[in-house]
Structures are given as structure tokens and as C-alpha cells.
């Protein structure tokens, strides 16, 4: 796109042209004798007009230069404003259950990594909990580091037995409490009920609510927990089956109190769909803004304008001298 930043200088061009022709019209010389005209007619060639025409052209080009011709480049800048997310994963022993193939924890890790890879411009923290909880990765936008940490997580990462849901929430809240993001979210994934930890789920839930943090809770597993039994060499020799263990009422209470949502995942497909739903609910805000860059082109017109002016003056005043 092309424009003149000071276009009003172009209005002087027709005025200059008008004055030029008026001057030529009024600059004729009266002679008393036709013989005098004939005497000088040999010198009145087209060359005498070149100088003044070059001066006119130079003035026009200088006016164009003053009008500041510009080449306009339009850019569309997209700004993405991310949210802050804390992933809280239960790594208690029951997550080794093989009702999910190959196990609950391996399926959870795989789905978490896919979720992380689909996010953009979000800061994400990774918290794990069993009988206690700790932060494995603080808020980061380095998704490669986050993926690696998730992949390396095992049920042996926390030495204390049990399921401390309250502690998991509290540590996740601690990661987000100083965040200035408009949207702060905890995604809590567990297969059990709260039976350990120094902080109750109710206290942690209130802390999250007061801090403006939304909690999505996900109950993982079928109605049966199937635990592999290994020998001294680490080989599976048999399986033990248990029923119950998941406190859905507590998870619903936590989600409702913080304006989140509770989900139940009984297989890998349902867990993947849950994270797709959360991904669609917690969208990154996108704003676009048009910006313009202006490339000045006046110097070309200025250069040629001055060149023609100087050349015209030389021809007019020094070489092709007018008849007095």
C-alpha cells in the first residue's frame, strides 16, 4: 500500500504549473522591427525551453518529496495470554493397578503429556502426592522439561504411604497463589480417598477458593483395583483384587466449591476425553492487533528534484541565455 503522509503539499503542484504557463504567456517581448526578430531567430530553438521545463519538473518533484510518499506494510500481531495450571497427580501405590493397561499411573502420565503438548502460552506446574505432597516442577513454559518430569514419575517418588488429597491441593495452591494470571486452575487426578496428610481436603479447598483457583477433580479407575504381586526378583506372580477406595463425594465437593467440575475416568479413552473437555473449557485468550510500518520514499523524489532544478538553472542561466 502507498500513501502520502503530508499530501497537502500536492495541492501546490497545479498552482505551480498554472503560474509557470502564465509567466511564459506574459513574458513575450515586443520588437519594433521584424528584422530584429529574424536577427535572433536562429538562436531561439527548443534548447532555450529545456532549462525552464527542468526547473518546473524539479519543483514538482520537490513538492512530491515534501508530501512524504511512503510504502505502507501492514502486520497483524497476535497476542496470546495464557493461564496458570497446576497438575496434581496421585502417585500412591494403588495407581499401579492394572485395570488400566498397562497401569493407572502409566495411562495418567501419557494423557497428561498429551494435554501439556496441546497447551500454548500457559505456565504449568507439576505436583505429585501420596502420603504427602511436593512440587516436582514449578510453573514453567518449558514443556519439554515438564514432559520429561511426567515421564519419569513413578509410585516410588513419594516415600510416605497413603493418599493425602488435601496436601496435594495445598501444594498446588502454593504454586499458584502468587500468580497474576486471570485464570488459575488445578487439575487433580486421584484413585483414592483422603487418608493421610497434615492438611484436610476441606481446608485446602477453602484455601483454593479464597485464592480464586478453580479445581477440576478426576476420579481414576474402575470399581475394582487389581494390584500385581511381585516376587523378590520383581516378577509378577499373582494379582490381588480390591473394591472401592475412590471417594467421589469428596471430589465432587471440592470441584463444586471452587467452581470447577468433577469427572470420572474408567478407562483410557474416557480419561483422554476428559482432558479434551478441560482443554476446551480453559482456553488461552487470543487478541490480535494490526500494526503499520512506513518506509519513507521521499529521498528519491528529493534527489531527482534537486538534480533537475540545478540542471535547469545551469541550462537557463549559463548555457542557453535568453534574448534580453
mmCIF file of C-alpha atoms in Angstrom:
data_model
loop_
_atom_site.group_PDB
_atom_site.id
_atom_site.type_symbol
_atom_site.label_atom_id
_atom_site.label_comp_id
_atom_site.label_asym_id
_atom_site.label_seq_id
_atom_site.Cartn_x
_atom_site.Cartn_y
_atom_site.Cartn_z
ATOM 1 C CA UNK A 1 0.000 0.000 0.000
ATOM 2 C CA UNK A 2 1.185 3.504 -0.860
ATOM 3 C CA UNK A 3 0.350 6.842 0.762
ATOM 4 C CA UNK A 4 1.435 10.469 1.121
ATOM 5 C CA UNK A 5 1.878 11.401 4.783
ATOM 6 C CA UNK A 6 1.776 15.170 4.039
ATOM 7 C CA UNK A 7 -0.467 15.010 0.991
ATOM 8 C CA UNK A 8 -1.485 18.702 1.185
ATOM 9 C CA UNK A 9 1.808 19.685 -0.484
ATOM 10 C CA UNK A 10 0.482 18.026 -3.644
ATOM 11 C CA UNK A 11 -2.150 20.772 -3.844
ATOM 12 C CA UNK A 12 0.587 23.231 -4.771
ATOM 13 C CA UNK A 13 1.515 21.313 -7.943
ATOM 14 C CA UNK A 14 -1.365 22.583 -10.148
ATOM 15 C CA UNK A 15 -0.749 26.098 -8.795
ATOM 16 C CA UNK A 16 2.923 25.916 -9.784
ATOM 17 C CA UNK A 17 2.024 24.626 -13.256
ATOM 18 C CA UNK A 18 -0.552 27.385 -13.683
ATOM 19 C CA UNK A 19 1.934 30.091 -12.664
ATOM 20 C CA UNK A 20 4.551 28.598 -14.983
ATOM 21 C CA UNK A 21 2.357 28.872 -18.061
ATOM 22 C CA UNK A 22 1.075 32.286 -17.059
ATOM 23 C CA UNK A 23 4.673 33.519 -16.782
ATOM 24 C CA UNK A 24 5.524 32.153 -20.213
ATOM 25 C CA UNK A 25 2.464 33.786 -21.668
ATOM 26 C CA UNK A 26 3.246 37.167 -20.157
ATOM 27 C CA UNK A 27 6.979 37.111 -20.834
ATOM 28 C CA UNK A 28 6.804 37.851 -24.576
ATOM 29 C CA UNK A 29 8.928 40.753 -25.848
ATOM 30 C CA UNK A 30 7.721 43.432 -28.270
ATOM 31 C CA UNK A 31 10.043 44.276 -31.148
ATOM 32 C CA UNK A 32 9.834 47.414 -33.302
ATOM 33 C CA UNK A 33 11.053 45.656 -36.376
ATOM 34 C CA UNK A 34 10.542 42.248 -37.894
ATOM 35 C CA UNK A 35 14.173 42.394 -38.916
ATOM 36 C CA UNK A 36 15.178 42.291 -35.288
ATOM 37 C CA UNK A 37 13.176 39.086 -34.751
ATOM 38 C CA UNK A 38 14.802 37.481 -37.753
ATOM 39 C CA UNK A 39 18.184 38.518 -36.451
ATOM 40 C CA UNK A 40 17.789 36.463 -33.280
ATOM 41 C CA UNK A 41 15.512 33.671 -34.579
ATOM 42 C CA UNK A 42 18.456 31.411 -35.287
ATOM 43 C CA UNK A 43 19.135 31.184 -31.570
ATOM 44 C CA UNK A 44 15.524 30.577 -30.490
ATOM 45 C CA UNK A 45 15.480 26.783 -30.665
ATOM 46 C CA UNK A 46 13.874 24.169 -28.386
ATOM 47 C CA UNK A 47 17.071 24.207 -26.335
ATOM 48 C CA UNK A 48 16.029 27.515 -24.826
ATOM 49 C CA UNK A 49 12.974 25.865 -23.286
ATOM 50 C CA UNK A 50 14.752 22.874 -21.726
ATOM 51 C CA UNK A 51 16.096 24.779 -18.726
ATOM 52 C CA UNK A 52 12.787 26.216 -17.588
ATOM 53 C CA UNK A 53 10.999 22.911 -18.124
ATOM 54 C CA UNK A 54 13.611 21.142 -15.996
ATOM 55 C CA UNK A 55 13.147 23.752 -13.269
ATOM 56 C CA UNK A 56 9.386 23.161 -13.363
ATOM 57 C CA UNK A 57 9.884 19.401 -13.145
ATOM 58 C CA UNK A 58 12.332 19.868 -10.274
ATOM 59 C CA UNK A 59 9.831 21.988 -8.329
ATOM 60 C CA UNK A 60 7.106 19.376 -8.859
ATOM 61 C CA UNK A 61 9.396 16.592 -7.657
ATOM 62 C CA UNK A 62 10.369 18.625 -4.583
ATOM 63 C CA UNK A 63 6.691 19.122 -3.756
ATOM 64 C CA UNK A 64 6.171 15.374 -4.070
ATOM 65 C CA UNK A 65 9.126 14.850 -1.717
ATOM 66 C CA UNK A 66 7.598 17.300 0.786
ATOM 67 C CA UNK A 67 4.354 15.306 0.675
ATOM 68 C CA UNK A 68 6.362 12.349 2.092
ATOM 69 C CA UNK A 69 5.497 9.374 -0.117
ATOM 70 C CA UNK A 70 5.549 6.187 1.958
ATOM 71 C CA UNK A 71 5.288 2.467 1.360
ATOM 72 C CA UNK A 72 2.927 1.037 3.990
ATOM 73 C CA UNK A 73 3.351 -2.503 5.281
ATOM 74 C CA UNK A 74 0.561 -3.901 7.419
ATOM 75 C CA UNK A 75 1.307 -6.506 10.081
ATOM 76 C CA UNK A 76 -1.145 -8.466 12.209
ATOM 77 C CA UNK A 77 0.314 -9.207 15.606
ATOM 78 C CA UNK A 78 -1.333 -11.948 17.640
ATOM 79 C CA UNK A 79 -1.060 -11.818 21.400
ATOM 80 C CA UNK A 80 -1.808 -14.954 23.396
ATOM 81 C CA UNK A 81 -2.464 -14.594 27.080
ATOM 82 C CA UNK A 82 -2.028 -17.922 28.824
ATOM 83 C CA UNK A 83 -3.392 -19.272 32.090
ATOM 84 C CA UNK A 84 -1.597 -20.875 35.027
ATOM 85 C CA UNK A 85 -2.224 -24.573 35.637
ATOM 86 C CA UNK A 86 -1.074 -26.933 38.377
ATOM 87 C CA UNK A 87 -1.280 -30.648 37.610
ATOM 88 C CA UNK A 88 -1.628 -32.689 40.826
ATOM 89 C CA UNK A 89 -1.075 -36.415 40.249
ATOM 90 C CA UNK A 90 -1.720 -39.170 42.783
ATOM 91 C CA UNK A 91 1.320 -41.485 42.884
ATOM 92 C CA UNK A 92 0.150 -43.737 45.706
ATOM 93 C CA UNK A 93 0.659 -47.490 45.389
ATOM 94 C CA UNK A 94 -2.881 -48.142 44.151
ATOM 95 C CA UNK A 95 -2.035 -46.233 40.958
ATOM 96 C CA UNK A 96 -0.119 -49.388 39.948
ATOM 97 C CA UNK A 97 -3.483 -51.103 39.453
ATOM 98 C CA UNK A 98 -3.695 -52.857 36.093
ATOM 99 C CA UNK A 99 -7.400 -52.260 35.475
ATOM 100 C CA UNK A 100 -5.979 -49.646 33.082
ATOM 101 C CA UNK A 101 -3.440 -51.051 30.656
ATOM 102 C CA UNK A 102 -0.561 -51.109 31.392
ATOM 103 C CA UNK A 103 -1.469 -49.384 34.695
ATOM 104 C CA UNK A 104 -3.392 -46.412 36.025
ATOM 105 C CA UNK A 105 -0.302 -44.309 36.545
ATOM 106 C CA UNK A 106 1.164 -45.016 33.100
ATOM 107 C CA UNK A 107 -2.115 -44.137 31.398
ATOM 108 C CA UNK A 108 -2.409 -40.977 33.511
ATOM 109 C CA UNK A 109 1.132 -39.909 32.617
ATOM 110 C CA UNK A 110 0.521 -40.486 28.920
ATOM 111 C CA UNK A 111 -2.683 -38.427 28.944
ATOM 112 C CA UNK A 112 -1.077 -35.645 30.995
ATOM 113 C CA UNK A 113 1.756 -35.341 28.478
ATOM 114 C CA UNK A 114 -0.717 -35.097 25.604
ATOM 115 C CA UNK A 115 -2.618 -32.400 27.480
ATOM 116 C CA UNK A 116 0.559 -30.395 28.103
ATOM 117 C CA UNK A 117 1.596 -30.632 24.452
ATOM 118 C CA UNK A 118 -1.723 -29.120 23.334
ATOM 119 C CA UNK A 119 -1.437 -26.059 25.553
ATOM 120 C CA UNK A 120 0.096 -22.804 24.336
ATOM 121 C CA UNK A 121 1.451 -19.878 26.326
ATOM 122 C CA UNK A 122 0.322 -21.426 29.626
ATOM 123 C CA UNK A 123 2.545 -21.781 32.644
ATOM 124 C CA UNK A 124 2.171 -25.281 34.052
ATOM 125 C CA UNK A 125 3.353 -26.767 37.339
ATOM 126 C CA UNK A 126 3.552 -30.469 38.221
ATOM 127 C CA UNK A 127 2.764 -31.664 41.747
ATOM 128 C CA UNK A 128 2.759 -35.275 42.946
ATOM 129 C CA UNK A 129 1.281 -36.659 46.134
ATOM 130 C CA UNK A 130 0.904 -39.876 48.075
ATOM 131 C CA UNK A 131 1.118 -39.802 51.895
ATOM 132 C CA UNK A 132 2.486 -36.268 51.470
ATOM 133 C CA UNK A 133 2.992 -33.951 48.505
ATOM 134 C CA UNK A 134 5.692 -31.923 46.853
ATOM 135 C CA UNK A 135 6.323 -29.883 43.741
ATOM 136 C CA UNK A 136 8.200 -31.729 41.050
ATOM 137 C CA UNK A 137 8.183 -28.853 38.540
ATOM 138 C CA UNK A 138 7.261 -25.231 39.432
ATOM 139 C CA UNK A 139 5.334 -23.073 36.986
ATOM 140 C CA UNK A 140 7.091 -23.202 33.633
ATOM 141 C CA UNK A 141 6.534 -22.744 29.929
ATOM 142 C CA UNK A 142 9.281 -25.242 29.120
ATOM 143 C CA UNK A 143 7.015 -28.104 28.100
ATOM 144 C CA UNK A 144 9.943 -30.358 27.214
ATOM 145 C CA UNK A 145 11.175 -30.283 30.811
ATOM 146 C CA UNK A 146 7.626 -30.842 32.008
ATOM 147 C CA UNK A 147 7.096 -33.819 29.688
ATOM 148 C CA UNK A 148 10.337 -35.376 30.861
ATOM 149 C CA UNK A 149 9.385 -34.966 34.527
ATOM 150 C CA UNK A 150 5.983 -36.548 33.942
ATOM 151 C CA UNK A 151 7.527 -39.445 32.017
ATOM 152 C CA UNK A 152 9.991 -40.220 34.828
ATOM 153 C CA UNK A 153 7.387 -40.141 37.606
ATOM 154 C CA UNK A 154 6.742 -43.411 39.477
ATOM 155 C CA UNK A 155 4.833 -44.533 42.557
ATOM 156 C CA UNK A 156 8.171 -44.669 44.396
ATOM 157 C CA UNK A 157 8.764 -40.910 44.142
ATOM 158 C CA UNK A 158 6.994 -40.256 47.472
ATOM 159 C CA UNK A 159 8.166 -42.423 50.361
ATOM 160 C CA UNK A 160 5.151 -41.826 52.618
ATOM 161 C CA UNK A 161 2.245 -44.239 52.128
ATOM 162 C CA UNK A 162 -1.358 -43.130 51.818
ATOM 163 C CA UNK A 163 -3.334 -40.618 49.784
ATOM 164 C CA UNK A 164 -3.077 -37.031 51.003
ATOM 165 C CA UNK A 165 -5.543 -35.248 48.728
ATOM 166 C CA UNK A 166 -5.573 -32.183 50.989
ATOM 167 C CA UNK A 167 -1.792 -31.932 50.836
ATOM 168 C CA UNK A 168 -1.814 -32.319 47.055
ATOM 169 C CA UNK A 169 -4.264 -29.431 46.720
ATOM 170 C CA UNK A 170 -2.398 -27.283 49.253
ATOM 171 C CA UNK A 171 0.946 -27.665 47.472
ATOM 172 C CA UNK A 172 -0.708 -26.914 44.118
ATOM 173 C CA UNK A 173 -2.356 -23.813 45.602
ATOM 174 C CA UNK A 174 1.029 -22.703 46.888
ATOM 175 C CA UNK A 175 2.341 -22.855 43.310
ATOM 176 C CA UNK A 176 -0.477 -20.616 42.063
ATOM 177 C CA UNK A 177 -1.239 -18.242 44.942
ATOM 178 C CA UNK A 178 1.177 -15.516 43.787
ATOM 179 C CA UNK A 179 0.184 -15.836 40.150
ATOM 180 C CA UNK A 180 -1.137 -12.708 38.436
ATOM 181 C CA UNK A 181 -2.865 -14.724 35.726
ATOM 182 C CA UNK A 182 -6.586 -14.030 35.402
ATOM 183 C CA UNK A 183 -7.310 -17.761 35.293
ATOM 184 C CA UNK A 184 -5.700 -20.213 37.729
ATOM 185 C CA UNK A 185 -6.548 -23.897 37.564
ATOM 186 C CA UNK A 186 -5.686 -27.089 39.442
ATOM 187 C CA UNK A 187 -6.285 -30.445 37.773
ATOM 188 C CA UNK A 188 -6.318 -33.122 40.471
ATOM 189 C CA UNK A 189 -6.103 -36.756 39.398
ATOM 190 C CA UNK A 190 -6.535 -39.486 42.022
ATOM 191 C CA UNK A 191 -7.888 -43.005 42.509
ATOM 192 C CA UNK A 192 -8.414 -42.929 46.265
ATOM 193 C CA UNK A 193 -9.808 -41.143 49.292
ATOM 194 C CA UNK A 194 -8.034 -38.844 51.694
ATOM 195 C CA UNK A 195 -6.357 -40.946 54.399
ATOM 196 C CA UNK A 196 -3.102 -39.109 55.091
ATOM 197 C CA UNK A 197 -1.510 -35.680 55.297
ATOM 198 C CA UNK A 198 -1.435 -32.756 57.698
ATOM 199 C CA UNK A 199 -3.941 -30.639 55.757
ATOM 200 C CA UNK A 200 -7.537 -31.732 55.274
ATOM 201 C CA UNK A 201 -9.173 -31.555 51.837
ATOM 202 C CA UNK A 202 -11.736 -29.093 53.243
ATOM 203 C CA UNK A 203 -9.047 -26.702 54.459
ATOM 204 C CA UNK A 204 -7.147 -26.942 51.177
ATOM 205 C CA UNK A 205 -10.377 -26.499 49.241
ATOM 206 C CA UNK A 206 -11.182 -23.290 51.146
ATOM 207 C CA UNK A 207 -7.668 -22.016 50.536
ATOM 208 C CA UNK A 208 -8.087 -22.588 46.794
ATOM 209 C CA UNK A 209 -11.472 -20.876 46.772
ATOM 210 C CA UNK A 210 -10.179 -17.842 48.673
ATOM 211 C CA UNK A 211 -7.274 -17.563 46.237
ATOM 212 C CA UNK A 212 -9.573 -17.669 43.203
ATOM 213 C CA UNK A 213 -8.335 -21.048 41.987
ATOM 214 C CA UNK A 214 -10.613 -23.423 40.119
ATOM 215 C CA UNK A 215 -10.165 -27.165 40.714
ATOM 216 C CA UNK A 216 -11.032 -29.896 38.233
ATOM 217 C CA UNK A 217 -11.096 -33.253 40.012
ATOM 218 C CA UNK A 218 -10.745 -36.556 38.171
ATOM 219 C CA UNK A 219 -11.504 -39.921 39.733
ATOM 220 C CA UNK A 220 -9.461 -42.631 38.023
ATOM 221 C CA UNK A 221 -10.100 -46.366 37.885
ATOM 222 C CA UNK A 222 -12.843 -48.948 37.608
ATOM 223 C CA UNK A 223 -14.752 -50.264 40.617
ATOM 224 C CA UNK A 224 -12.027 -52.855 41.091
ATOM 225 C CA UNK A 225 -8.405 -52.231 41.992
ATOM 226 C CA UNK A 226 -6.184 -55.011 40.647
ATOM 227 C CA UNK A 227 -2.732 -54.943 42.196
ATOM 228 C CA UNK A 228 0.162 -57.050 40.871
ATOM 229 C CA UNK A 229 2.080 -59.081 43.452
ATOM 230 C CA UNK A 230 5.788 -59.429 42.696
ATOM 231 C CA UNK A 231 8.439 -61.827 43.939
ATOM 232 C CA UNK A 232 11.883 -60.893 45.204
ATOM 233 C CA UNK A 233 13.143 -60.526 41.635
ATOM 234 C CA UNK A 234 10.429 -58.079 40.602
ATOM 235 C CA UNK A 235 8.454 -60.616 38.592
ATOM 236 C CA UNK A 236 4.650 -60.602 38.828
ATOM 237 C CA UNK A 237 3.475 -63.863 40.386
ATOM 238 C CA UNK A 238 -0.180 -63.106 41.039
ATOM 239 C CA UNK A 239 -2.786 -60.325 41.419
ATOM 240 C CA UNK A 240 -4.852 -59.100 44.333
ATOM 241 C CA UNK A 241 -8.233 -57.527 43.783
ATOM 242 C CA UNK A 242 -9.910 -54.858 45.912
ATOM 243 C CA UNK A 243 -13.165 -52.959 45.615
ATOM 244 C CA UNK A 244 -13.955 -49.350 46.452
ATOM 245 C CA UNK A 245 -11.397 -46.794 47.503
ATOM 246 C CA UNK A 246 -12.460 -43.781 45.428
ATOM 247 C CA UNK A 247 -14.266 -41.026 47.355
ATOM 248 C CA UNK A 248 -16.340 -39.479 44.580
ATOM 249 C CA UNK A 249 -18.371 -37.428 47.047
ATOM 250 C CA UNK A 250 -15.253 -35.623 48.250
ATOM 251 C CA UNK A 251 -14.011 -34.957 44.720
ATOM 252 C CA UNK A 252 -17.395 -33.547 43.693
ATOM 253 C CA UNK A 253 -17.444 -31.344 46.782
ATOM 254 C CA UNK A 254 -14.001 -29.943 46.000
ATOM 255 C CA UNK A 255 -14.911 -29.220 42.377
ATOM 256 C CA UNK A 256 -18.257 -27.597 43.195
ATOM 257 C CA UNK A 257 -16.803 -25.404 45.943
ATOM 258 C CA UNK A 258 -14.190 -23.942 43.591
ATOM 259 C CA UNK A 259 -16.446 -23.604 40.516
ATOM 260 C CA UNK A 260 -14.646 -26.469 38.825
ATOM 261 C CA UNK A 261 -16.004 -29.800 37.657
ATOM 262 C CA UNK A 262 -15.736 -33.451 38.638
ATOM 263 C CA UNK A 263 -15.025 -36.182 36.083
ATOM 264 C CA UNK A 264 -14.875 -39.955 36.327
ATOM 265 C CA UNK A 265 -12.474 -41.925 34.114
ATOM 266 C CA UNK A 266 -12.989 -45.689 33.955
ATOM 267 C CA UNK A 267 -10.652 -46.296 31.025
ATOM 268 C CA UNK A 268 -8.019 -44.554 28.929
ATOM 269 C CA UNK A 269 -10.461 -43.262 26.317
ATOM 270 C CA UNK A 270 -12.681 -41.609 28.913
ATOM 271 C CA UNK A 271 -9.626 -40.020 30.563
ATOM 272 C CA UNK A 272 -8.458 -38.639 27.220
ATOM 273 C CA UNK A 273 -11.929 -37.218 26.555
ATOM 274 C CA UNK A 274 -11.951 -35.598 29.998
ATOM 275 C CA UNK A 275 -8.725 -33.755 29.259
ATOM 276 C CA UNK A 276 -10.077 -32.725 25.857
ATOM 277 C CA UNK A 277 -13.072 -31.235 27.651
ATOM 278 C CA UNK A 278 -10.873 -29.398 30.151
ATOM 279 C CA UNK A 279 -8.699 -28.183 27.281
ATOM 280 C CA UNK A 280 -11.765 -26.685 25.596
ATOM 281 C CA UNK A 281 -13.075 -25.147 28.835
ATOM 282 C CA UNK A 282 -9.783 -23.466 29.705
ATOM 283 C CA UNK A 283 -8.917 -21.640 26.524
ATOM 284 C CA UNK A 284 -5.983 -19.304 26.118
ATOM 285 C CA UNK A 285 -7.170 -15.768 25.351
ATOM 286 C CA UNK A 286 -6.081 -14.550 21.938
ATOM 287 C CA UNK A 287 -6.008 -10.912 20.853
ATOM 288 C CA UNK A 288 -4.934 -9.554 17.511
ATOM 289 C CA UNK A 289 -3.670 -6.077 16.754
ATOM 290 C CA UNK A 290 -2.849 -4.519 13.411
ATOM 291 C CA UNK A 291 0.347 -2.535 13.175
ATOM 292 C CA UNK A 292 1.689 -0.492 10.278
ATOM 293 C CA UNK A 293 5.261 0.107 9.208
ATOM 294 C CA UNK A 294 6.056 3.071 6.981
ATOM 295 C CA UNK A 295 9.018 3.136 4.626
ATOM 296 C CA UNK A 296 9.916 6.687 3.607
ATOM 297 C CA UNK A 297 10.475 7.181 -0.135
ATOM 298 C CA UNK A 298 10.864 10.980 -0.242
ATOM 299 C CA UNK A 299 14.641 10.908 -0.679
ATOM 300 C CA UNK A 300 14.361 9.625 -4.273
ATOM 301 C CA UNK A 301 12.000 12.440 -5.221
ATOM 302 C CA UNK A 302 14.161 14.934 -3.345
ATOM 303 C CA UNK A 303 17.303 13.750 -5.112
ATOM 304 C CA UNK A 304 15.840 13.967 -8.612
ATOM 305 C CA UNK A 305 14.028 17.203 -7.785
ATOM 306 C CA UNK A 306 17.269 18.911 -6.764
ATOM 307 C CA UNK A 307 19.096 17.388 -9.733
ATOM 308 C CA UNK A 308 16.581 18.712 -12.254
ATOM 309 C CA UNK A 309 16.438 22.101 -10.533
ATOM 310 C CA UNK A 310 20.220 22.547 -10.621
ATOM 311 C CA UNK A 311 20.470 21.287 -14.197
ATOM 312 C CA UNK A 312 17.609 23.539 -15.274
ATOM 313 C CA UNK A 313 19.207 26.603 -13.679
ATOM 314 C CA UNK A 314 22.546 25.846 -15.355
ATOM 315 C CA UNK A 315 20.895 25.498 -18.763
ATOM 316 C CA UNK A 316 18.679 28.514 -18.201
ATOM 317 C CA UNK A 317 21.234 30.952 -16.825
ATOM 318 C CA UNK A 318 24.618 29.843 -18.143
ATOM 319 C CA UNK A 319 24.329 27.956 -21.383
ATOM 320 C CA UNK A 320 21.148 28.861 -23.215
ATOM 321 C CA UNK A 321 20.993 32.568 -22.423
ATOM 322 C CA UNK A 322 17.658 34.199 -23.211
ATOM 323 C CA UNK A 323 17.235 37.103 -25.508
ATOM 324 C CA UNK A 324 17.492 40.278 -23.459
#
